[in-house]
């Protein structure tokens, strides 16, 4: 029992992360109680995505993320890939909107319209396929630049900044890939363009993962100088981290491409049934 | 399109330089200005007295987490810092203090700590605390430690950080000495920090 409580206790409590996860859970639940019917799989996907992000940041798992390179790579796989992937796959907009009071939903058309218009322009720029892909891969490279990685793991503020950028960018990217339903602010790409973006972000991730896996030098000495969570060979830790950066991260592009194709086939089938 | 690419590359490069350059410039080791919290601790010194950061204000402090049974990292670190202090040649360096914090309080009693630190330099002061207090202190400075399983003689190894933190006379974090840093680089930064 004590062990479970110890595991559930955050290693580095972060109010913004806790509030964001609690709000994400609560709003979706309220939306469902107010009549939104996302379906079992969509709701499961959403809660699992938010839950995974919470677990890797606000439980004892975070301790391992800070003192083991391989655990850190798994944390970022969830923050940047799996968690946002599952959230975006569930397309929660309608459920979250149902949870919002009418006054909040009307804000973009009210007196704050210029502010929302400006944010919309920035959002659409960030969601241009080339920029979105560049940011998606660029952030992985940025935070894995050894000197930057050293600083990010040393400074608590930079550590949270790094994790936030990964989660937010993951949401932006996967949202662009899985966007469907009613037209919103997000640019709607054709299935072909979505698959092209997914294909383009794969090789740089494979190259980086392979470079880390096969490197013969200890690239991330922060884990050596600050102590590891438990005794493990630095090179083995680095190799496992490299493999996580390489294989599951790029495999998610393949899974996403299959899902995009499935959505396309489903749409074709539905329109044929109607005609 | 070319202008857009140029802008993006320029922005990316500026971001990389900014993030990589955090911690202050001009250090020959690793600058940590603004990256880590200021000097703060509450420990039991090798003399048995309670000591806090306030006892160390007025002169730069080097802090290191280790244990006296350490076969390699700790003796090397202590020998290196003693050599760097001597090589710094700064008159003010005489006041510089090295705080050796034992993360193995079960085996490192106070007399043993005193004998250990005296061996290396008069600048070194040994101190320790209970394991939960040490956990909090190491967490504060973004490092960790752990214990291996004891062998048949009851001996065990302790995994611990290999860095030395350097704080200035006001307790502000200034530099991080890694095992890969040369004595000359450490001495140069000690000189810089002791002179303000």
Coordinates of C-alpha atoms in Angstrom, one line a residue:
Chain A
X1 CA 0.0 0.0 0.0
X2 CA 2.8 2.4 1.0
X3 CA 4.7 1.5 -2.2
X4 CA 1.6 2.4 -4.2
X5 CA 1.2 5.7 -2.5
X6 CA 4.9 6.4 -2.9
X7 CA 4.6 5.6 -6.6
X8 CA 1.6 7.9 -7.0
X9 CA 3.2 10.8 -5.2
X10 CA 4.8 13.2 -7.7
X11 CA 8.6 13.4 -7.6
X12 CA 8.5 17.1 -8.6
X13 CA 4.9 18.4 -8.1
X14 CA 4.0 20.9 -10.8
X15 CA 0.8 22.9 -10.3
X16 CA 0.4 23.8 -14.0
X17 CA 0.7 20.2 -15.1
X18 CA -1.6 19.0 -12.4
X19 CA -4.2 21.7 -13.2
X20 CA -3.9 21.1 -16.9
X21 CA -4.5 17.3 -16.5
X22 CA -7.3 17.8 -14.0
X23 CA -9.0 20.3 -16.2
X24 CA -8.7 18.0 -19.2
X25 CA -10.3 15.1 -17.3
X26 CA -13.0 17.2 -15.7
X27 CA -14.0 19.1 -18.9
X28 CA -14.4 15.9 -20.8
X29 CA -16.4 14.2 -18.1
X30 CA -18.7 17.3 -17.8
X31 CA -19.1 17.3 -21.6
X32 CA -20.2 13.7 -21.5
X33 CA -22.6 14.4 -18.6
X34 CA -24.1 17.3 -20.6
X35 CA -25.0 14.9 -23.4
X36 CA -22.0 14.7 -25.7
X37 CA -21.6 11.1 -26.9
X38 CA -18.1 10.5 -28.1
X39 CA -18.3 6.7 -28.1
X40 CA -16.5 4.2 -25.9
X41 CA -13.2 4.1 -28.0
X42 CA -12.9 7.8 -28.4
X43 CA -13.5 8.4 -24.6
X44 CA -11.0 5.6 -23.8
X45 CA -8.4 7.0 -26.1
X46 CA -8.8 10.5 -24.6
X47 CA -8.6 9.4 -21.0
X48 CA -5.7 7.1 -21.7
X49 CA -3.8 9.9 -23.5
X50 CA -4.3 12.4 -20.6
X51 CA -3.7 9.7 -18.0
X52 CA -0.4 8.6 -19.6
X53 CA 0.8 12.2 -19.7
X54 CA -0.1 12.6 -16.0
X55 CA 1.6 9.3 -15.0
X56 CA 5.0 10.2 -16.7
X57 CA 5.1 13.7 -15.2
X58 CA 3.2 13.6 -11.8
X59 CA 4.1 10.2 -10.3
X60 CA 7.4 8.6 -9.1
X61 CA 8.0 7.7 -12.7
X62 CA 9.3 11.3 -13.2
X63 CA 12.2 10.4 -10.8
X64 CA 13.4 7.8 -13.3
X65 CA 12.9 10.2 -16.2
X66 CA 15.3 12.7 -14.5
X67 CA 18.0 10.2 -13.6
X68 CA 17.9 7.6 -16.4
X69 CA 18.3 8.5 -20.1
X70 CA 16.2 5.6 -21.2
X71 CA 13.3 6.5 -18.9
X72 CA 13.6 10.1 -20.1
X73 CA 13.2 8.9 -23.7
X74 CA 10.1 6.9 -22.7
X75 CA 8.7 9.9 -21.0
X76 CA 9.2 12.0 -24.1
X77 CA 7.8 9.2 -26.3
X78 CA 4.6 9.6 -24.3
X79 CA 4.6 13.4 -24.0
X80 CA 5.3 14.0 -27.7
X81 CA 3.9 10.9 -29.4
X82 CA 1.6 8.5 -27.6
X83 CA -0.3 10.8 -25.2
X84 CA -1.1 13.6 -27.8
X85 CA -1.6 10.9 -30.4
X86 CA -4.4 9.3 -28.3
X87 CA -5.9 12.6 -27.4
X88 CA -6.0 13.9 -31.0
X89 CA -7.3 10.6 -32.2
X90 CA -10.4 11.0 -30.0
X91 CA -11.1 14.4 -31.6
X92 CA -12.4 15.8 -28.3
X93 CA -13.5 19.2 -29.5
X94 CA -17.2 18.6 -29.4
X95 CA -17.2 17.0 -26.0
X96 CA -15.0 19.8 -24.5
X97 CA -17.2 22.4 -26.1
X98 CA -20.3 20.8 -24.5
X99 CA -18.6 21.3 -21.1
X100 CA -18.0 25.0 -21.7
X101 CA -20.6 27.5 -20.5
X102 CA -22.2 29.4 -23.4
X103 CA -20.4 32.6 -22.4
X104 CA -17.0 31.0 -22.8
X105 CA -18.0 29.4 -26.1
X106 CA -19.0 32.8 -27.4
X107 CA -15.8 34.6 -26.4
X108 CA -14.2 34.2 -29.9
X109 CA -17.1 36.1 -31.4
X110 CA -17.4 38.7 -28.6
X111 CA -15.3 41.6 -27.6
X112 CA -12.2 39.5 -27.5
X113 CA -12.5 38.7 -31.2
X114 CA -9.3 40.5 -32.2
X115 CA -7.3 38.5 -29.7
X116 CA -8.8 35.2 -30.9
X117 CA -8.3 36.2 -34.5
X118 CA -4.6 36.9 -33.8
X119 CA -4.2 33.5 -32.0
X120 CA -6.0 31.9 -34.9
X121 CA -3.5 33.3 -37.4
X122 CA -0.5 32.1 -35.3
X123 CA -2.2 28.7 -34.9
X124 CA -2.8 28.3 -38.7
X125 CA 0.9 29.3 -39.4
X126 CA 2.1 26.7 -36.9
X127 CA -0.2 24.1 -38.5
X128 CA 1.2 24.6 -42.0
X129 CA 2.4 21.0 -42.9
X130 CA 6.0 21.9 -43.5
X131 CA 6.2 24.0 -40.3
X132 CA 4.4 21.5 -38.2
X133 CA 6.7 18.7 -39.4
X134 CA 9.8 20.8 -38.9
X135 CA 8.7 21.7 -35.4
X136 CA 7.9 18.1 -34.6
X137 CA 11.3 16.8 -35.6
X138 CA 13.2 20.0 -34.7
X139 CA 12.1 19.9 -31.0
X140 CA 13.3 16.3 -30.6
X141 CA 16.7 17.3 -32.0
X142 CA 16.8 20.5 -30.0
X143 CA 16.3 18.9 -26.6
X144 CA 18.7 16.1 -27.5
X145 CA 21.5 18.5 -28.4
X146 CA 23.9 17.4 -25.6
X147 CA 24.7 20.9 -24.2
X148 CA 21.0 21.9 -24.2
X149 CA 20.0 18.5 -22.8
X150 CA 22.5 19.1 -20.0
X151 CA 21.0 22.4 -19.1
X152 CA 17.4 21.2 -19.4
X153 CA 18.0 18.3 -17.0
X154 CA 20.0 20.5 -14.6
X155 CA 17.5 23.4 -14.3
X156 CA 14.0 22.6 -12.9
X157 CA 12.5 25.5 -14.8
X158 CA 14.0 24.4 -18.1
X159 CA 13.0 20.8 -17.4
X160 CA 9.3 21.8 -17.2
X161 CA 9.7 24.1 -20.2
X162 CA 11.1 21.2 -22.2
X163 CA 8.3 18.9 -21.2
X164 CA 5.6 21.5 -22.0
X165 CA 7.0 22.2 -25.4
X166 CA 7.0 18.5 -26.2
X167 CA 3.5 17.9 -25.1
X168 CA 2.1 21.0 -26.8
X169 CA 3.9 20.4 -30.0
X170 CA 2.8 16.7 -29.9
X171 CA -0.8 17.9 -29.6
X172 CA -0.4 20.4 -32.5
X173 CA 1.1 17.8 -34.8
X174 CA -1.2 14.9 -34.1
X175 CA -4.2 17.2 -34.2
X176 CA -3.2 18.2 -37.8
X177 CA -2.8 14.5 -38.7
X178 CA -6.2 13.3 -37.3
X179 CA -8.3 16.4 -37.9
X180 CA -11.7 15.5 -39.1
X181 CA -15.5 16.2 -38.6
X182 CA -16.8 19.7 -38.7
X183 CA -14.4 22.3 -40.2
X184 CA -12.6 24.3 -37.6
X185 CA -9.5 26.5 -37.5
X186 CA -7.1 23.6 -38.3
X187 CA -6.1 23.4 -41.9
X188 CA -7.7 20.2 -43.4
X189 CA -5.1 18.2 -45.3
X190 CA -5.9 15.6 -47.8
X191 CA -5.1 12.0 -46.7
X192 CA -2.2 11.9 -49.1
X193 CA -0.6 15.1 -47.6
X194 CA -1.1 13.7 -44.1
X195 CA 0.7 10.5 -45.0
X196 CA 3.4 12.5 -46.8
X197 CA 4.0 14.6 -43.6
X198 CA 4.1 11.3 -41.5
X199 CA 6.6 9.8 -44.0
X200 CA 8.8 12.9 -43.9
X201 CA 9.1 13.0 -40.1
X202 CA 10.2 9.4 -40.0
X203 CA 13.8 9.4 -41.5
X204 CA 15.2 12.2 -39.2
X205 CA 13.8 10.4 -36.1
X206 CA 15.3 7.1 -37.3
X207 CA 18.7 8.8 -38.0
X208 CA 18.8 10.4 -34.6
X209 CA 17.7 7.2 -32.8
X210 CA 20.2 5.1 -34.7
X211 CA 23.0 7.6 -34.1
X212 CA 22.4 7.6 -30.3
X213 CA 22.0 3.7 -30.3
X214 CA 25.3 3.1 -32.1
X215 CA 27.3 5.9 -30.7
X216 CA 30.4 4.7 -28.9
X217 CA 30.7 7.7 -26.7
X218 CA 28.6 8.8 -23.7
X219 CA 26.6 11.6 -25.4
X220 CA 24.6 12.7 -22.3
X221 CA 27.0 13.0 -19.4
X222 CA 24.4 14.7 -17.2
X223 CA 23.2 11.3 -16.1
X224 CA 26.8 10.4 -15.1
X225 CA 27.6 13.5 -13.2
X226 CA 24.3 13.8 -11.4
X227 CA 23.9 10.1 -10.6
X228 CA 21.6 7.5 -12.1
X229 CA 18.4 6.2 -10.5
X230 CA 20.1 2.8 -10.2
X231 CA 23.4 1.2 -11.2
X232 CA 23.2 0.6 -15.0
X233 CA 26.0 0.8 -17.6
X234 CA 25.9 4.3 -19.1
X235 CA 26.2 2.9 -22.6
X236 CA 23.4 0.4 -22.1
X237 CA 21.2 3.2 -20.8
X238 CA 22.0 5.3 -23.8
X239 CA 21.4 2.4 -26.2
X240 CA 17.9 1.7 -24.8
X241 CA 17.2 5.4 -25.0
X242 CA 18.4 5.4 -28.6
X243 CA 16.2 2.5 -29.5
X244 CA 13.1 4.2 -27.9
X245 CA 13.9 7.3 -30.0
X246 CA 14.3 5.2 -33.1
X247 CA 11.8 2.4 -33.3
X248 CA 8.5 3.1 -31.4
X249 CA 8.7 6.8 -32.3
X250 CA 8.9 6.2 -36.0
X251 CA 6.5 3.2 -35.9
X252 CA 3.9 5.6 -34.7
X253 CA 4.1 7.4 -38.1
X254 CA 3.2 4.0 -39.7
X255 CA 0.3 3.4 -37.3
X256 CA -1.0 7.0 -37.9
X257 CA -0.8 6.5 -41.7
X258 CA -2.9 3.3 -41.4
X259 CA -5.4 5.2 -39.3
X260 CA -5.6 8.1 -41.8
X261 CA -6.2 5.5 -44.6
X262 CA -8.9 3.8 -42.5
X263 CA -10.7 7.1 -42.0
X264 CA -10.5 7.7 -45.7
X265 CA -11.9 4.3 -46.5
X266 CA -14.6 4.7 -44.0
X267 CA -15.6 8.1 -45.5
X268 CA -15.7 6.6 -49.0
X269 CA -17.7 3.7 -47.8
X270 CA -20.2 6.0 -46.1
X271 CA -20.7 8.2 -49.1
X272 CA -21.2 5.1 -51.4
X273 CA -23.8 3.8 -48.9
X274 CA -25.6 7.1 -49.1
X275 CA -25.7 7.2 -52.9
Chain B
X1 CA 10.1 30.5 -49.6
X2 CA 13.9 31.1 -49.3
X3 CA 13.3 34.0 -46.9
X4 CA 11.0 31.9 -44.8
X5 CA 13.5 29.1 -44.6
X6 CA 16.2 31.6 -43.7
X7 CA 14.1 33.0 -41.0
X8 CA 13.3 29.6 -39.6
X9 CA 16.9 28.5 -39.6
X10 CA 18.0 31.8 -38.0
X11 CA 15.3 31.4 -35.3
X12 CA 16.3 27.8 -34.7
X13 CA 20.0 28.7 -34.5
X14 CA 19.3 31.6 -32.1
X15 CA 17.2 29.2 -29.9
X16 CA 20.0 26.6 -29.8
X17 CA 22.6 29.2 -28.9
X18 CA 20.4 30.6 -26.2
X19 CA 19.5 27.3 -24.6
X20 CA 23.1 25.9 -24.9
X21 CA 24.5 29.2 -23.5
X22 CA 22.4 29.1 -20.3
X23 CA 24.4 29.3 -17.1
X24 CA 26.6 32.3 -17.9
X25 CA 29.5 32.9 -20.2
X26 CA 33.2 33.0 -19.8
X27 CA 33.5 29.9 -17.6
X28 CA 36.2 27.3 -18.5
X29 CA 34.1 24.7 -16.7
X30 CA 30.3 24.7 -16.8
X31 CA 28.6 27.9 -15.7
X32 CA 25.3 27.4 -13.7
X33 CA 24.2 30.9 -13.1
X34 CA 20.4 30.9 -12.9
X35 CA 20.2 27.2 -13.6
X36 CA 20.4 26.0 -10.0
X37 CA 19.1 27.3 -6.7
X38 CA 21.4 29.3 -4.3
X39 CA 23.4 27.6 -1.5
X40 CA 21.0 26.2 1.1
X41 CA 21.5 23.4 3.5
X42 CA 21.0 22.3 7.1
X43 CA 23.6 19.6 8.1
X44 CA 25.5 18.1 11.0
X45 CA 29.2 19.0 10.6
X46 CA 32.1 16.6 11.4
X47 CA 32.5 18.5 14.7
X48 CA 29.0 17.7 15.7
X49 CA 27.7 21.2 15.2
X50 CA 24.7 22.0 13.1
X51 CA 25.7 24.1 10.1
X52 CA 23.7 26.0 7.5
X53 CA 24.5 28.0 4.5
X54 CA 24.8 31.2 6.6
X55 CA 28.0 29.7 8.2
X56 CA 29.5 29.6 4.7
X57 CA 28.7 33.1 3.4
X58 CA 31.6 35.4 2.9
X59 CA 33.7 33.1 0.9
X60 CA 33.1 30.8 -2.1
X61 CA 31.9 27.3 -1.3
X62 CA 32.4 24.1 -3.2
X63 CA 29.8 21.4 -2.4
X64 CA 30.2 17.7 -3.2
X65 CA 28.1 14.7 -2.4
X66 CA 30.1 11.5 -1.7
X67 CA 31.0 8.8 0.9
X68 CA 34.2 8.0 2.7
X69 CA 34.2 4.3 1.5
X70 CA 34.2 5.5 -2.1
X71 CA 37.1 3.7 -4.0
X72 CA 37.6 6.2 -6.8
X73 CA 35.3 9.1 -7.6
X74 CA 35.4 10.8 -4.1
X75 CA 39.1 10.6 -3.4
X76 CA 39.8 11.8 -7.0
X77 CA 37.4 14.7 -6.7
X78 CA 38.9 15.8 -3.3
X79 CA 42.4 15.5 -4.6
X80 CA 41.4 17.5 -7.7
X81 CA 39.7 20.3 -5.8
X82 CA 42.6 20.6 -3.4
X83 CA 45.0 20.8 -6.4
X84 CA 42.7 23.4 -8.1
X85 CA 42.6 25.6 -5.0
X86 CA 46.3 25.6 -4.8
X87 CA 46.7 26.2 -8.6
X88 CA 44.2 29.1 -8.5
X89 CA 46.9 31.1 -6.6
X90 CA 44.3 33.6 -5.5
X91 CA 44.9 35.0 -2.0
X92 CA 41.2 34.9 -1.4
X93 CA 41.2 31.2 -2.1
X94 CA 42.5 30.6 1.4
X95 CA 39.0 31.3 2.6
X96 CA 37.4 29.0 0.1
X97 CA 35.6 26.1 1.8
X98 CA 34.8 22.7 0.4
X99 CA 31.7 21.0 1.9
X100 CA 31.9 17.2 1.6
X101 CA 28.4 15.9 2.2
X102 CA 28.3 12.2 3.0
X103 CA 25.3 10.5 1.5
X104 CA 26.2 7.3 3.5
X105 CA 25.3 8.4 7.1
X106 CA 25.0 4.7 8.2
X107 CA 28.8 4.1 7.8
X108 CA 30.2 7.7 7.8
X109 CA 30.1 8.7 11.5
X110 CA 31.4 12.1 12.4
X111 CA 34.9 11.1 13.6
X112 CA 35.4 9.1 10.4
X113 CA 34.3 12.0 8.3
X114 CA 36.7 14.3 10.1
X115 CA 39.6 11.9 9.5
X116 CA 38.7 11.6 5.9
X117 CA 38.4 15.4 5.1
X118 CA 41.6 16.2 7.1
X119 CA 43.5 13.9 4.9
X120 CA 42.8 16.0 1.8
X121 CA 42.9 19.6 2.7
X122 CA 42.2 22.0 5.5
X123 CA 39.7 23.6 3.2
X124 CA 37.4 20.5 3.4
X125 CA 34.6 20.2 5.9
X126 CA 32.7 17.0 6.3
X127 CA 29.0 17.0 7.0
X128 CA 26.0 14.7 6.8
X129 CA 22.3 14.3 7.7
X130 CA 19.6 11.7 7.9
X131 CA 18.8 9.9 4.6
X132 CA 15.4 11.6 4.1
X133 CA 17.1 15.0 4.6
X134 CA 19.9 14.1 2.2
X135 CA 17.3 13.1 -0.3
X136 CA 15.7 16.5 -0.1
X137 CA 19.1 18.2 -0.4
X138 CA 20.3 16.3 -3.4
X139 CA 16.9 16.7 -5.1
X140 CA 17.2 20.4 -4.5
X141 CA 20.4 20.4 -6.6
X142 CA 19.0 18.0 -9.2
X143 CA 21.1 15.0 -8.3
X144 CA 20.5 11.6 -6.7
X145 CA 22.2 8.7 -4.9
X146 CA 21.4 5.1 -4.2
X147 CA 22.8 2.0 -2.5
X148 CA 23.8 -1.3 -3.9
X149 CA 23.0 -4.6 -2.1
X150 CA 25.5 -5.4 0.6
X151 CA 28.0 -8.2 0.0
X152 CA 28.7 -11.1 2.4
X153 CA 30.9 -8.7 4.5
X154 CA 28.2 -6.1 4.7
X155 CA 30.0 -3.7 2.3
X156 CA 28.0 -2.0 -0.3
X157 CA 28.6 0.6 -3.1
X158 CA 26.9 3.9 -3.3
X159 CA 25.9 5.5 -6.5
X160 CA 26.3 9.3 -6.2
X161 CA 26.9 12.4 -8.3
X162 CA 30.4 13.2 -9.4
X163 CA 29.9 16.9 -9.8
X164 CA 31.2 19.7 -7.6
X165 CA 29.0 22.8 -7.2
X166 CA 30.7 26.1 -6.8
X167 CA 28.8 29.0 -5.1
X168 CA 30.2 32.5 -4.7
X169 CA 30.6 34.3 -1.4
X170 CA 26.9 35.3 -1.5
X171 CA 25.8 31.7 -2.0
X172 CA 24.8 32.2 -5.6
X173 CA 25.5 29.2 -7.9
X174 CA 28.3 29.9 -10.3
X175 CA 30.0 26.8 -11.7
X176 CA 29.8 23.1 -11.9
X177 CA 33.0 21.1 -12.0
X178 CA 32.7 17.8 -13.8
X179 CA 35.3 14.9 -13.8
X180 CA 36.2 15.8 -17.3
X181 CA 37.2 19.4 -16.4
X182 CA 41.0 20.0 -16.1
X183 CA 42.6 21.3 -12.9
X184 CA 43.7 24.4 -14.9
X185 CA 40.1 25.1 -15.9
X186 CA 38.8 24.6 -12.4
X187 CA 41.6 26.8 -11.0
X188 CA 40.8 29.6 -13.5
X189 CA 37.1 29.5 -12.6
X190 CA 37.9 29.5 -8.8
X191 CA 40.1 32.5 -9.4
X192 CA 37.2 34.3 -11.2
X193 CA 34.6 33.4 -8.6
X194 CA 36.8 34.3 -5.6
X195 CA 37.5 37.7 -7.1
X196 CA 33.8 38.3 -7.6

